[in-house]
């Protein structure tokens, strides 16, 4: 292993040792976990659940235990972070428990799983971004982070990878940063990967190399702050990668950064947005929901309705370990939004948008990202081509509709078809025509 990989792996080992020394096994993290019971975890003896986890971290433990089940069904909600009084990050503890379980597999299998997952993600990002964005913009944003001769930016806007599948969100975020006068540079795409896919597969060497190289690239820009968009990247860099070798920049999410500069943004709200909306939210990254509510609360004409639904996970795809529960949450939220008579159900993150936006065809309200409402107030419209395709629910129609873009981007038709099958049909946890109190036709 190289220096960065070695630093990463030895740093993780040291942090696990600290957990084993500090954790008293009180079980408070289990008690507050909102998805333990939906994940099939018996919480009647929370101390026993934590004991199972600690056994696994020691290199023993039963992979069929209730503690293993708890680790595998963690959705990253983050309530445990505030509950622990032992100085432990339980979310990191469970991440390392999953790593320990995965490391019981052969190294070649772990490396292959990480590479396959990365390749699948990269192909989807490449195809969907090139179909929706100018080639020069894609090339500029997806270059590896590096030093340049230009003056150091104030901040790096780190988009991550998958938001490039719904690039109207990224463009609107940049529009907002422009309006508040931020001096920033943008990086995203697989060349700036956080390493989470390899980490989840248990390939720590590759995860360390990928994540550490990205952090080093950001540091080389001279920016004092990196603002993430993707909550996965925020958690992976902030809780997994950076603590092993803290860089010379601070990590934050872009939403609290914008919310703290709202006085610079509100003069650009020149249009009323007379809509009644509800927020689809996740609590996993602190300050983001609060920041969105602050920003939307400043939009003239906007009324925000609280649907009083459970707040769990850090993004919709983080609920993958509890698929039935996720479908129930989606169905209940859509039904509650309809009952509340909202004009729009408003998401924060890109994965949520991909999973929910097609329901706009069935319910009497729009499904949008919160930045679309901010853009509307500023007189900016960024077309959502992904939703246009997603609502078709027909890959052949999508291919016909995007034929000009496919040709212009010089993309292979069968590759585009494969990506669209996954994006349009595969990422649809709740069938599009499912309705609470109505007929479910698919």
PDB file of C-alpha atoms in Angstrom, residues 122-135 137-139 142 161-167 189-190 385 389 409 411 419:
ATOM      1  CA  UNK A 122     -19.628   5.953 -13.397  1.00  0.00           C
ATOM      2  CA  UNK A 123     -21.449   4.757 -16.492  1.00  0.00           C
ATOM      3  CA  UNK A 124     -24.766   6.139 -15.260  1.00  0.00           C
ATOM      4  CA  UNK A 125     -23.252   9.506 -14.374  1.00  0.00           C
ATOM      5  CA  UNK A 126     -21.398   9.745 -17.679  1.00  0.00           C
ATOM      6  CA  UNK A 127     -24.425   8.930 -19.821  1.00  0.00           C
ATOM      7  CA  UNK A 128     -27.049  10.994 -18.005  1.00  0.00           C
ATOM      8  CA  UNK A 129     -24.835  14.052 -17.565  1.00  0.00           C
ATOM      9  CA  UNK A 130     -23.717  14.084 -21.196  1.00  0.00           C
ATOM     10  CA  UNK A 131     -27.325  13.825 -22.371  1.00  0.00           C
ATOM     11  CA  UNK A 132     -28.317  16.902 -20.378  1.00  0.00           C
ATOM     12  CA  UNK A 133     -25.301  19.198 -20.250  1.00  0.00           C
ATOM     13  CA  UNK A 134     -22.885  20.838 -22.706  1.00  0.00           C
ATOM     14  CA  UNK A 135     -19.725  18.778 -23.198  1.00  0.00           C
ATOM     15  CA  UNK A 137     -19.292  22.045 -18.836  1.00  0.00           C
ATOM     16  CA  UNK A 138     -19.133  18.308 -18.078  1.00  0.00           C
ATOM     17  CA  UNK A 139     -15.403  18.258 -18.856  1.00  0.00           C
ATOM     18  CA  UNK A 142     -15.614  16.407 -13.747  1.00  0.00           C
ATOM     19  CA  UNK A 161     -21.153  11.979  -8.540  1.00  0.00           C
ATOM     20  CA  UNK A 162     -24.830  11.149  -8.745  1.00  0.00           C
ATOM     21  CA  UNK A 163     -26.250  14.670  -8.707  1.00  0.00           C
ATOM     22  CA  UNK A 164     -24.896  14.846 -12.251  1.00  0.00           C
ATOM     23  CA  UNK A 165     -27.805  12.574 -13.211  1.00  0.00           C
ATOM     24  CA  UNK A 166     -30.185  15.414 -12.296  1.00  0.00           C
ATOM     25  CA  UNK A 167     -27.949  18.339 -13.236  1.00  0.00           C
ATOM     26  CA  UNK A 189     -18.034  13.192 -11.002  1.00  0.00           C
ATOM     27  CA  UNK A 190     -16.151   9.899 -10.614  1.00  0.00           C
ATOM     28  CA  UNK A 385     -34.991  16.608 -18.329  1.00  0.00           C
ATOM     29  CA  UNK A 389     -37.890  11.045 -19.016  1.00  0.00           C
ATOM     30  CA  UNK A 409     -22.964  13.183 -27.299  1.00  0.00           C
ATOM     31  CA  UNK A 411     -23.063   7.734 -27.022  1.00  0.00           C
ATOM     32  CA  UNK A 419     -28.582   3.139 -18.135  1.00  0.00           C
TER      33      UNK A 419
END
